[in-house]
Short mmCIF file of C-alpha atoms (C1' of nucleotides) in Angstrom, two decimals:
data_model
loop_
_atom_site.label_atom_id
_atom_site.label_comp_id
_atom_site.label_asym_id
_atom_site.label_seq_id
_atom_site.Cartn_x
_atom_site.Cartn_y
_atom_site.Cartn_z
CA MET P 14 50.02 -24.88 -9.66
CA PRO P 15 47.19 -22.33 -9.82
CA ASP P 16 43.81 -23.43 -11.12
CA GLY P 17 42.32 -21.30 -13.87
CA THR P 18 39.01 -23.12 -14.26
CA ALA P 19 37.03 -20.43 -12.46
CA THR P 20 38.58 -17.74 -14.67
CA LYS P 21 37.74 -19.63 -17.86
CA GLU P 22 34.15 -19.94 -16.70
CA LEU P 23 34.04 -16.24 -15.84
CA ILE P 24 35.28 -15.38 -19.32
CA GLY P 25 32.71 -17.67 -20.90
CA ARG P 26 29.84 -16.21 -18.87
CA THR P 27 30.89 -12.62 -19.55
CA ALA P 28 31.44 -13.19 -23.27
CA LEU P 29 28.06 -14.90 -23.60
CA ARG P 30 26.32 -11.92 -22.03
CA LEU P 31 28.09 -9.39 -24.26
CA PHE P 32 27.71 -11.45 -27.43
CA ILE P 33 23.97 -11.47 -26.85
CA GLU P 34 23.79 -7.77 -25.98
CA LYS P 35 25.91 -6.43 -28.84
CA GLY P 36 26.60 -9.25 -31.26
CA ILE P 37 29.80 -11.24 -31.66
CA THR P 38 31.60 -9.01 -34.16
CA GLU P 39 30.56 -5.89 -32.28
CA THR P 40 31.94 -7.20 -28.98
CA THR P 41 35.66 -6.55 -28.59
CA ILE P 42 38.18 -8.58 -26.60
CA ARG P 43 38.62 -5.51 -24.40
CA ASP P 44 34.87 -5.38 -23.79
CA ILE P 45 35.03 -8.92 -22.46
CA THR P 46 38.18 -8.63 -20.38
CA SER P 47 37.36 -5.28 -18.81
CA SER P 48 33.83 -6.44 -18.04
CA ALA P 49 35.22 -9.60 -16.45
CA GLY P 50 37.85 -7.61 -14.55
CA ILE P 51 40.84 -9.44 -16.02
CA ALA P 52 43.72 -8.59 -18.36
CA VAL P 53 43.58 -9.10 -22.11
CA GLY P 54 46.35 -11.69 -21.98
CA THR P 55 44.42 -13.80 -19.51
CA LEU P 56 41.68 -14.44 -22.04
CA TYR P 57 44.24 -15.87 -24.43
CA ARG P 58 45.47 -18.28 -21.74
CA HIS P 59 42.10 -19.98 -21.92
CA TYR P 60 40.90 -19.43 -25.50
CA GLY P 61 43.08 -19.47 -28.60
CA SER P 62 41.16 -16.70 -30.33
CA LYS P 63 37.91 -14.76 -30.28
CA ASP P 64 36.49 -17.10 -32.92
CA GLU P 65 37.37 -20.15 -30.85
CA LEU P 66 35.67 -18.58 -27.83
CA ALA P 67 32.47 -17.91 -29.78
CA TRP P 68 32.51 -21.40 -31.27
CA GLU P 69 33.18 -23.18 -27.95
CA LEU P 70 30.26 -21.39 -26.32
CA PHE P 71 28.02 -22.44 -29.18
CA ALA P 72 29.12 -26.04 -29.74
CA GLU P 73 29.05 -27.01 -26.07
CA SER P 74 25.42 -26.00 -25.59
CA TYR P 75 24.25 -27.09 -29.01
CA MET P 76 25.55 -30.61 -28.62
CA THR P 77 24.26 -30.86 -25.06
CA ILE P 78 20.74 -30.11 -26.26
CA GLY P 79 21.21 -32.57 -29.12
CA ARG P 80 22.16 -35.31 -26.65
CA GLU P 81 19.21 -34.47 -24.40
CA LEU P 82 16.75 -34.64 -27.30
CA HIS P 83 18.32 -37.95 -28.31
CA GLY P 84 17.64 -39.25 -24.82
CA ILE P 85 14.00 -38.19 -25.11
CA ARG P 86 13.64 -39.87 -28.50
CA ILE P 87 14.96 -43.16 -27.08
CA LYS P 88 12.87 -42.99 -23.94
CA GLU P 89 9.43 -41.97 -25.24
CA ALA P 90 7.22 -44.43 -27.11
CA THR P 91 5.18 -42.59 -29.77
CA ALA P 92 5.86 -39.78 -32.22
CA ARG P 93 3.29 -37.69 -30.37
CA SER P 94 4.89 -38.14 -26.95
CA LYS P 95 8.41 -37.69 -28.33
CA LEU P 96 7.55 -34.41 -30.05
CA GLU P 97 5.65 -33.17 -27.02
CA ALA P 98 8.49 -34.01 -24.63
CA MET P 99 11.05 -32.38 -26.92
CA ILE P 100 9.13 -29.13 -27.23
CA ARG P 101 8.54 -29.00 -23.48
CA HIS P 102 12.25 -29.60 -23.00
CA PHE P 103 13.02 -26.62 -25.26
CA CYS P 104 10.69 -24.43 -23.22
CA ASN P 105 12.31 -25.58 -19.97
CA ILE P 106 15.83 -24.85 -21.20
CA PHE P 107 14.74 -21.42 -22.37
CA ASP P 108 13.27 -20.55 -18.98
CA LYS P 109 16.17 -22.08 -17.03
CA ASP P 110 19.06 -20.68 -19.09
CA THR P 111 17.68 -17.91 -21.29
CA ALA P 112 21.12 -16.45 -22.00
CA MET P 113 22.53 -19.69 -23.36
CA PHE P 114 19.48 -20.37 -25.46
CA THR P 115 19.43 -16.83 -26.81
CA TYR P 116 23.05 -17.13 -27.84
CA LEU P 117 22.42 -20.41 -29.64
CA PHE P 118 19.52 -18.82 -31.41
CA LEU P 119 21.22 -15.61 -32.49
CA SER P 120 24.59 -17.05 -33.52
CA ARG P 121 23.44 -20.20 -35.25
CA HIS P 122 23.98 -18.84 -38.76
CA ARG P 123 27.61 -18.14 -37.98
CA HIS P 124 28.29 -21.59 -36.58
CA LEU P 125 25.89 -24.00 -38.24
CA GLN P 126 28.12 -24.85 -41.17
CA LYS P 127 30.98 -25.76 -38.84
CA LEU P 128 28.87 -28.58 -37.41
CA THR P 129 29.56 -32.04 -38.79
CA PRO P 130 26.70 -34.55 -39.25
CA ARG P 131 28.27 -36.76 -36.57
CA MET P 132 27.78 -34.17 -33.84
CA PRO P 133 24.68 -34.39 -31.61
CA ASN P 134 22.11 -32.18 -33.30
CA PRO P 135 18.59 -31.05 -32.27
CA TYR P 136 17.33 -30.79 -35.84
CA ILE P 137 18.27 -34.36 -36.72
CA GLU P 138 16.48 -35.65 -33.62
CA ILE P 139 13.22 -33.96 -34.61
CA ARG P 140 13.54 -35.27 -38.15
CA SER P 141 14.15 -38.76 -36.82
CA VAL P 142 10.97 -38.59 -34.76
CA ILE P 143 8.99 -37.71 -37.89
CA ASN P 144 10.75 -40.42 -39.90
CA GLU P 145 9.99 -43.09 -37.32
CA GLY P 146 6.42 -41.85 -36.98
CA ILE P 147 5.86 -42.27 -40.70
CA ARG P 148 7.42 -45.75 -40.74
CA ARG P 149 5.17 -46.88 -37.90
CA GLY P 150 2.10 -45.32 -39.50
CA GLU P 151 1.58 -42.87 -36.64
CA ILE P 152 1.64 -39.85 -38.94
CA PRO P 153 0.91 -39.51 -42.69
CA ARG P 154 3.63 -39.89 -45.31
CA GLN P 155 5.42 -36.52 -45.73
CA ASP P 156 8.87 -35.07 -46.45
CA PRO P 157 10.61 -35.35 -43.05
CA ASP P 158 13.07 -32.56 -43.87
CA VAL P 159 10.30 -30.14 -44.76
CA SER P 160 8.21 -31.06 -41.72
CA ALA P 161 11.16 -30.91 -39.35
CA SER P 162 12.00 -27.44 -40.69
CA MET P 163 8.46 -26.24 -40.22
CA VAL P 164 8.23 -27.54 -36.66
CA MET P 165 11.62 -26.10 -35.77
CA GLY P 166 10.65 -22.77 -37.30
CA LEU P 167 7.41 -22.66 -35.42
CA ILE P 168 9.18 -23.19 -32.09
CA MET P 169 12.10 -20.90 -32.88
CA GLN P 170 9.91 -18.01 -33.95
CA MET P 171 8.04 -18.18 -30.64
CA ILE P 172 11.36 -17.75 -28.91
CA ASP P 173 12.40 -15.02 -31.33
CA SER P 174 9.22 -13.05 -30.70
CA ARG P 175 9.64 -13.60 -26.97
CA LEU P 176 13.19 -12.27 -27.09
CA LEU P 177 12.15 -9.11 -28.91
CA GLY P 178 9.53 -8.87 -26.18
CA GLN P 179 7.18 -6.74 -28.22
CA ARG P 180 5.01 -9.31 -29.89
CA ILE P 181 4.95 -11.97 -27.22
CA LYS P 182 5.20 -10.99 -23.58
CA GLN P 183 4.10 -14.09 -21.64
CA SER P 184 6.62 -16.74 -20.51
CA ILE P 185 7.61 -19.47 -22.93
CA ALA P 186 6.52 -22.15 -20.44
CA SER P 187 2.97 -20.78 -20.53
CA LEU P 188 2.99 -21.20 -24.32
CA ALA P 189 4.22 -24.80 -24.27
CA ASP P 190 0.73 -26.30 -24.63
CA THR P 191 -0.12 -24.08 -27.60
CA THR P 192 3.18 -24.80 -29.30
CA VAL P 193 2.89 -28.55 -28.77
CA ALA P 194 -0.65 -28.59 -30.18
CA ALA P 195 0.28 -26.53 -33.24
CA SER P 196 3.35 -28.67 -33.95
CA LEU P 197 1.27 -31.84 -33.79
CA ARG P 198 -1.22 -30.33 -36.23
CA VAL P 199 1.63 -29.48 -38.62
CA VAL P 200 2.73 -33.11 -38.80
CA GLU P 201 -0.93 -34.20 -38.51
CA ALA P 202 -0.25 -36.48 -35.55
CA MET Z 29 24.22 18.59 -63.72
CA PRO Z 30 25.34 14.95 -63.90
CA ASP Z 31 22.88 12.29 -62.77
CA GLY Z 32 24.11 9.85 -60.12
CA THR Z 33 21.01 7.68 -59.87
CA ALA Z 34 22.56 4.81 -61.80
CA THR Z 35 25.62 4.90 -59.54
CA LYS Z 36 23.50 4.81 -56.40
CA GLU Z 37 21.66 1.78 -57.74
CA LEU Z 38 24.93 0.09 -58.64
CA ILE Z 39 26.20 0.65 -55.11
CA GLY Z 40 22.98 -0.76 -53.65
CA ARG Z 41 23.08 -3.88 -55.81
CA THR Z 42 26.73 -4.53 -55.11
CA ALA Z 43 26.40 -3.97 -51.37
CA LEU Z 44 23.38 -6.27 -51.20
CA ARG Z 45 25.32 -9.06 -52.87
CA LEU Z 46 28.32 -8.69 -50.57
CA PHE Z 47 26.25 -8.28 -47.39
CA ILE Z 48 24.59 -11.61 -48.17
CA GLU Z 49 27.85 -13.35 -49.07
CA LYS Z 50 29.94 -12.18 -46.10
CA GLY Z 51 27.67 -10.44 -43.64
CA ILE Z 52 27.27 -6.71 -43.07
CA THR Z 53 30.01 -6.19 -40.49
CA GLU Z 54 32.40 -8.40 -42.42
CA THR Z 55 31.89 -6.42 -45.65
CA THR Z 56 34.12 -3.34 -45.87
CA ILE Z 57 33.46 -0.13 -47.76
CA ARG Z 58 36.45 -0.98 -49.96
CA ASP Z 59 34.91 -4.38 -50.74
CA ILE Z 60 31.84 -2.59 -52.02
CA THR Z 61 33.51 0.22 -53.95
CA SER Z 62 36.19 -1.92 -55.59
CA SER Z 63 33.61 -4.53 -56.51
CA ALA Z 64 31.41 -1.81 -58.02
CA GLY Z 65 34.39 -0.22 -59.78
CA ILE Z 66 34.03 3.19 -58.14
CA ALA Z 67 36.00 5.28 -55.66
CA VAL Z 68 35.41 5.20 -51.91
CA GLY Z 69 34.35 8.83 -51.88
CA THR Z 70 31.66 8.17 -54.46
CA LEU Z 71 29.84 5.85 -52.09
CA TYR Z 72 29.66 8.65 -49.55
CA ARG Z 73 28.09 10.97 -52.12
CA HIS Z 74 25.06 8.66 -52.09
CA TYR Z 75 24.96 7.17 -48.60
CA GLY Z 76 25.87 8.96 -45.39
CA SER Z 77 27.42 5.92 -43.75
CA LYS Z 78 27.72 2.17 -43.99
CA ASP Z 79 24.94 1.78 -41.42
CA GLU Z 80 22.64 4.03 -43.42
CA LEU Z 81 23.34 1.98 -46.55
CA ALA Z 82 22.50 -1.28 -44.76
CA TRP Z 83 19.35 0.21 -43.28
CA GLU Z 84 18.11 1.74 -46.56
CA LEU Z 85 18.48 -1.57 -48.35
CA PHE Z 86 16.49 -3.26 -45.59
CA ALA Z 87 13.73 -0.73 -45.02
CA GLU Z 88 12.92 -0.22 -48.69
CA SER Z 89 12.27 -3.91 -49.34
CA TYR Z 90 10.67 -4.62 -45.99
CA MET Z 91 8.09 -1.87 -46.37
CA THR Z 92 7.43 -2.82 -49.99
CA ILE Z 93 6.52 -6.34 -48.94
CA GLY Z 94 4.43 -4.94 -46.11
CA ARG Z 95 2.46 -2.81 -48.58
CA GLU Z 96 1.99 -5.75 -50.93
CA LEU Z 97 0.66 -7.96 -48.15
CA HIS Z 98 -1.65 -5.14 -47.12
CA GLY Z 99 -3.01 -5.10 -50.66
CA ILE Z 100 -3.66 -8.83 -50.49
CA ARG Z 101 -5.43 -8.50 -47.16
CA ILE Z 102 -7.76 -5.84 -48.57
CA LYS Z 103 -8.43 -7.71 -51.80
CA GLU Z 104 -9.05 -11.27 -50.61
CA ALA Z 105 -12.28 -12.22 -48.87
CA THR Z 106 -11.65 -14.93 -46.27
CA ALA Z 107 -8.89 -15.62 -43.74
CA ARG Z 108 -8.09 -18.80 -45.65
CA SER Z 109 -7.66 -17.10 -49.00
CA LYS Z 110 -5.76 -14.16 -47.51
CA LEU Z 111 -3.27 -16.42 -45.75
CA GLU Z 112 -2.88 -18.60 -48.80
CA ALA Z 113 -2.31 -15.61 -51.12
CA MET Z 114 0.20 -14.10 -48.69
CA ILE Z 115 2.25 -17.26 -48.40
CA ARG Z 116 2.25 -17.75 -52.17
CA HIS Z 117 3.34 -14.15 -52.51
CA PHE Z 118 6.27 -14.81 -50.17
CA CYS Z 119 7.28 -17.82 -52.28
CA ASN Z 120 7.07 -15.76 -55.47
CA ILE Z 121 9.22 -12.97 -54.11
CA PHE Z 122 11.79 -15.48 -52.94
CA ASP Z 123 12.01 -17.06 -56.37
CA LYS Z 124 11.94 -13.74 -58.24
CA ASP Z 125 14.38 -11.79 -56.06
CA THR Z 126 16.21 -14.29 -53.89
CA ALA Z 127 19.00 -11.86 -53.04
CA MET Z 128 16.68 -9.22 -51.66
CA PHE Z 129 14.67 -11.74 -49.67
CA THR Z 130 17.81 -13.38 -48.33
CA TYR Z 131 19.11 -10.03 -47.16
CA LEU Z 132 15.84 -9.23 -45.40
CA PHE Z 133 15.94 -12.59 -43.74
CA LEU Z 134 19.55 -12.53 -42.59
CA SER Z 135 19.72 -8.92 -41.41
CA ARG Z 136 16.32 -8.63 -39.75
CA HIS Z 137 17.71 -8.89 -36.21
CA ARG Z 138 19.95 -5.91 -36.83
CA HIS Z 139 17.18 -3.72 -38.20
CA LEU Z 140 13.92 -4.89 -36.69
CA GLN Z 141 14.05 -2.63 -33.64
CA LYS Z 142 14.56 0.43 -35.84
CA LEU Z 143 11.13 -0.14 -37.39
CA THR Z 144 8.29 1.94 -36.01
CA PRO Z 145 4.77 0.50 -35.74
CA ARG Z 146 3.56 2.99 -38.35
CA MET Z 147 5.74 1.52 -41.09
CA PRO Z 148 4.24 -1.08 -43.46
CA ASN Z 149 5.03 -4.43 -41.87
CA PRO Z 150 4.52 -8.04 -43.04
CA TYR Z 151 4.09 -9.38 -39.53
CA ILE Z 152 1.26 -6.99 -38.67
CA GLU Z 153 -0.59 -7.94 -41.86
CA ILE Z 154 -0.53 -11.64 -40.97
CA ARG Z 155 -1.68 -10.87 -37.44
CA SER Z 156 -4.50 -8.74 -38.82
CA VAL Z 157 -5.67 -11.62 -40.99
CA ILE Z 158 -5.86 -13.87 -37.93
CA ASN Z 159 -7.58 -11.14 -35.92
CA GLU Z 160 -10.23 -10.58 -38.56
CA GLY Z 161 -10.68 -14.33 -39.03
CA ILE Z 162 -11.42 -14.73 -35.33
CA ARG Z 163 -13.86 -11.82 -35.30
CA ARG Z 164 -15.76 -13.25 -38.25
CA GLY Z 165 -15.78 -16.74 -36.72
CA GLU Z 166 -13.70 -18.22 -39.55
CA ILE Z 167 -11.05 -19.54 -37.20
CA PRO Z 168 -11.20 -20.45 -33.50
CA ARG Z 169 -10.44 -17.93 -30.77
CA GLN Z 170 -6.64 -17.78 -30.23
CA ASP Z 171 -3.84 -15.36 -29.36
CA PRO Z 172 -3.20 -13.58 -32.70
CA ASP Z 173 0.36 -12.62 -31.71
CA VAL Z 174 1.27 -16.19 -30.88
CA SER Z 175 -0.38 -17.59 -34.01
CA ALA Z 176 1.15 -14.95 -36.28
CA SER Z 177 4.57 -15.75 -34.82
CA MET Z 178 4.11 -19.47 -35.41
CA VAL Z 179 2.96 -19.00 -39.00
CA MET Z 180 5.79 -16.57 -39.74
CA GLY Z 181 8.30 -18.95 -38.16
CA LEU Z 182 7.03 -21.87 -40.17
CA ILE Z 183 7.46 -19.96 -43.44
CA MET Z 184 10.76 -18.36 -42.50
CA GLN Z 185 12.36 -21.62 -41.46
CA MET Z 186 11.51 -23.17 -44.82
CA ILE Z 187 13.41 -20.34 -46.44
CA ASP Z 188 16.23 -20.66 -43.91
CA SER Z 189 16.63 -24.37 -44.62
CA ARG Z 190 16.45 -23.67 -48.34
CA LEU Z 191 19.18 -21.05 -48.08
CA LEU Z 192 21.50 -23.39 -46.21
CA GLY Z 193 20.67 -25.81 -49.01
CA GLN Z 194 21.47 -28.90 -46.99
CA ARG Z 195 18.16 -29.76 -45.45
CA ILE Z 196 15.83 -28.61 -48.19
CA LYS Z 197 16.94 -28.75 -51.80
CA GLN Z 198 13.74 -28.32 -53.82
CA SER Z 199 12.52 -24.89 -54.93
CA ILE Z 200 10.40 -22.80 -52.57
CA ALA Z 201 7.61 -22.57 -55.15
CA SER Z 202 7.27 -26.35 -55.14
CA LEU Z 203 6.78 -26.22 -51.36
CA ALA Z 204 4.11 -23.53 -51.44
CA ASP Z 205 1.22 -26.01 -51.23
CA THR Z 206 2.73 -27.81 -48.27
CA THR Z 207 3.47 -24.56 -46.46
CA VAL Z 208 -0.01 -23.16 -47.07
CA ALA Z 209 -1.65 -26.36 -45.80
CA ALA Z 210 0.52 -26.51 -42.67
CA SER Z 211 -0.09 -22.82 -41.89
CA LEU Z 212 -3.85 -23.28 -42.19
CA ARG Z 213 -3.66 -26.25 -39.81
CA VAL Z 214 -1.73 -24.12 -37.32
CA VAL Z 215 -4.52 -21.54 -37.16
CA GLU Z 216 -7.10 -24.33 -37.57
CA ALA Z 217 -8.71 -22.66 -40.57
"C1'" DA R 11 31.28 29.32 -74.84
"C1'" DC R 12 30.78 30.11 -70.18
"C1'" DT R 13 28.94 29.23 -65.62
"C1'" DT R 14 27.47 26.37 -61.98
"C1'" DA R 15 26.59 22.68 -59.20
"C1'" DA R 16 26.27 17.84 -58.81
"C1'" DT R 17 29.16 13.92 -59.18
"C1'" DG R 18 33.47 11.33 -59.02
"C1'" DT R 19 38.22 10.68 -57.00
"C1'" DG R 20 41.64 8.26 -53.76
"C1'" DA R 21 45.55 9.29 -50.77
"C1'" DG R 22 45.32 10.39 -46.19
"C1'" DT R 23 43.66 10.37 -41.19
"C1'" DG R 24 42.72 8.80 -36.78
"C1'" DG R 25 41.17 5.27 -34.27
"C1'" DG R 26 40.13 0.70 -32.77
"C1'" DC R 27 40.80 -3.98 -33.61
"C1'" DG R 28 42.80 -8.90 -32.42
"C1'" DT R 29 46.79 -10.68 -30.94
"C1'" DT R 30 51.55 -11.13 -28.81
"C1'" DC R 31 55.15 -11.66 -25.38
"C1'" DA R 32 58.43 -10.56 -21.86
"C1'" DC R 33 57.42 -10.30 -17.48
"C1'" DT R 34 55.44 -10.97 -12.56
"C1'" DC R 35 52.84 -13.61 -9.32
"C1'" DA R 36 50.97 -17.59 -6.85
"C1'" DT R 37 50.96 -22.28 -5.74
"C1'" DG R 38 52.48 -27.16 -5.29
"C1'" DT R 39 56.67 -30.01 -4.82
"C1'" DA R 40 61.34 -31.47 -3.30
"C1'" DT G 17 64.21 -22.63 1.26
"C1'" DA G 18 64.71 -23.17 -3.61
"C1'" DC G 19 62.68 -24.47 -7.62
"C1'" DA G 20 59.20 -25.44 -11.34
"C1'" DT G 21 55.06 -24.41 -13.59
"C1'" DG G 22 50.82 -22.70 -14.83
"C1'" DA G 23 48.04 -18.29 -14.38
"C1'" DG G 24 47.76 -13.47 -14.84
"C1'" DT G 25 49.38 -8.98 -16.85
"C1'" DG G 26 49.06 -4.89 -20.13
"C1'" DA G 27 52.00 -2.03 -23.12
"C1'" DA G 28 53.09 -2.49 -27.65
"C1'" DC G 29 52.40 -3.97 -32.57
"C1'" DG G 30 50.75 -4.10 -37.07
"C1'" DC G 31 46.80 -4.10 -39.54
"C1'" DC G 32 42.63 -2.56 -41.44
"C1'" DC G 33 38.57 -0.09 -40.71
"C1'" DA G 34 35.06 3.84 -41.74
"C1'" DC G 35 35.24 8.13 -43.15
"C1'" DT G 36 37.18 12.93 -45.07
"C1'" DC G 37 38.39 16.56 -48.22
"C1'" DA G 38 40.80 19.20 -51.67
"C1'" DC G 39 40.67 18.64 -56.23
"C1'" DA G 40 39.05 16.92 -61.07
"C1'" DT G 41 35.35 15.83 -64.15
"C1'" DT G 42 30.84 16.02 -66.09
"C1'" DA G 43 26.61 17.83 -67.98
"C1'" DA G 44 22.74 20.92 -67.88
"C1'" DG G 45 21.20 25.93 -68.04
"C1'" DT G 46 22.05 30.40 -70.26
#
DNA sequence: ACTTAATGTGAGTGGGCGTTCACTCATGTA
DNA sequence: TACATGAGTGAACGCCCACTCACATTAAGT
């Protein structure tokens, strides 16, 4: 029996690249298959539909990051160190796998409502850090949903500006310190 | 000679609503014309193409906000008061014309690279405030592009979370104080 | 009342889309 | 060697898209 794992991965990698370059709707099945050097039918051996392909690429990475942030939250001791480690982790992922991160960023509006609260989720982890920090008196009382949104937005916009490449040109890693400091000031930790 | 101004406005309003509800690519010309109660050909009397329609709706509002923020920057005296007035202005627009603001927010990635630096631009106004604040010694020395991105991200994510309606449920106006305070802490004003 | 030009119409056009399926090929098993 | 099974193929299908254009309607100028 032949093994199609390598082909599935090739399709995923190629689709990711094109989805980022042109957008999901603007990328056709033929774009993907011709760029990957396979037949149209082959794609459908591995993914049920274009939507399923786009969703699988998103969910896999999104939940992985959620699990990783969860690990950080468990491991670190204080709200400060948790938040710092999480932001540095974001920066590392961005530098290590820019394509994946970019895709998550650009397609989140399409997929976010398909996520169930049970799935591992970066946003919930950041909110939990703030919640715990308040309960332990490490940071002032505040609305954890509002603060989590602001911190997320602050980080995400850095990446957004970096992706456009016009407003921010330096590497994300070199901005980690600045981002960490600003985020801590937002939650007043 | 008949006057088609009212029709053009009707098309714009209808398209805006549908673009927000379903996305630009997912909205068809027939969706727009049937929803507006006009013929397909009529739309093309007023807009050269679907792309042009989407762009006009974006650019008009984007530049208007840019001009308004410019006015605030000229009028207010200190970096603190400028930033505060700008953020409150954002909140007011959102509450007064949620549809327009939502469209700007959701379609910005599609249109942002079509903007030239000469066009009125909200981002540049915020950066200018930070730049001036540094020069006058009102806020510490910092990278104005990075800080402007962080402040913009902080505000935008509040609106994003509000639009999704799951994470933030209260009105944007009621969050203005919180957002202003957090933004000032980010730039350490 | 007549002229003129802008505005409104919608069936029609050509093209590109996602998806299917009957078929071939390659590999592991008996 | 013969068979079974999953992987790979791409022409074909039906649908729906953005856009066109020959014609009808409207309203302002004379």
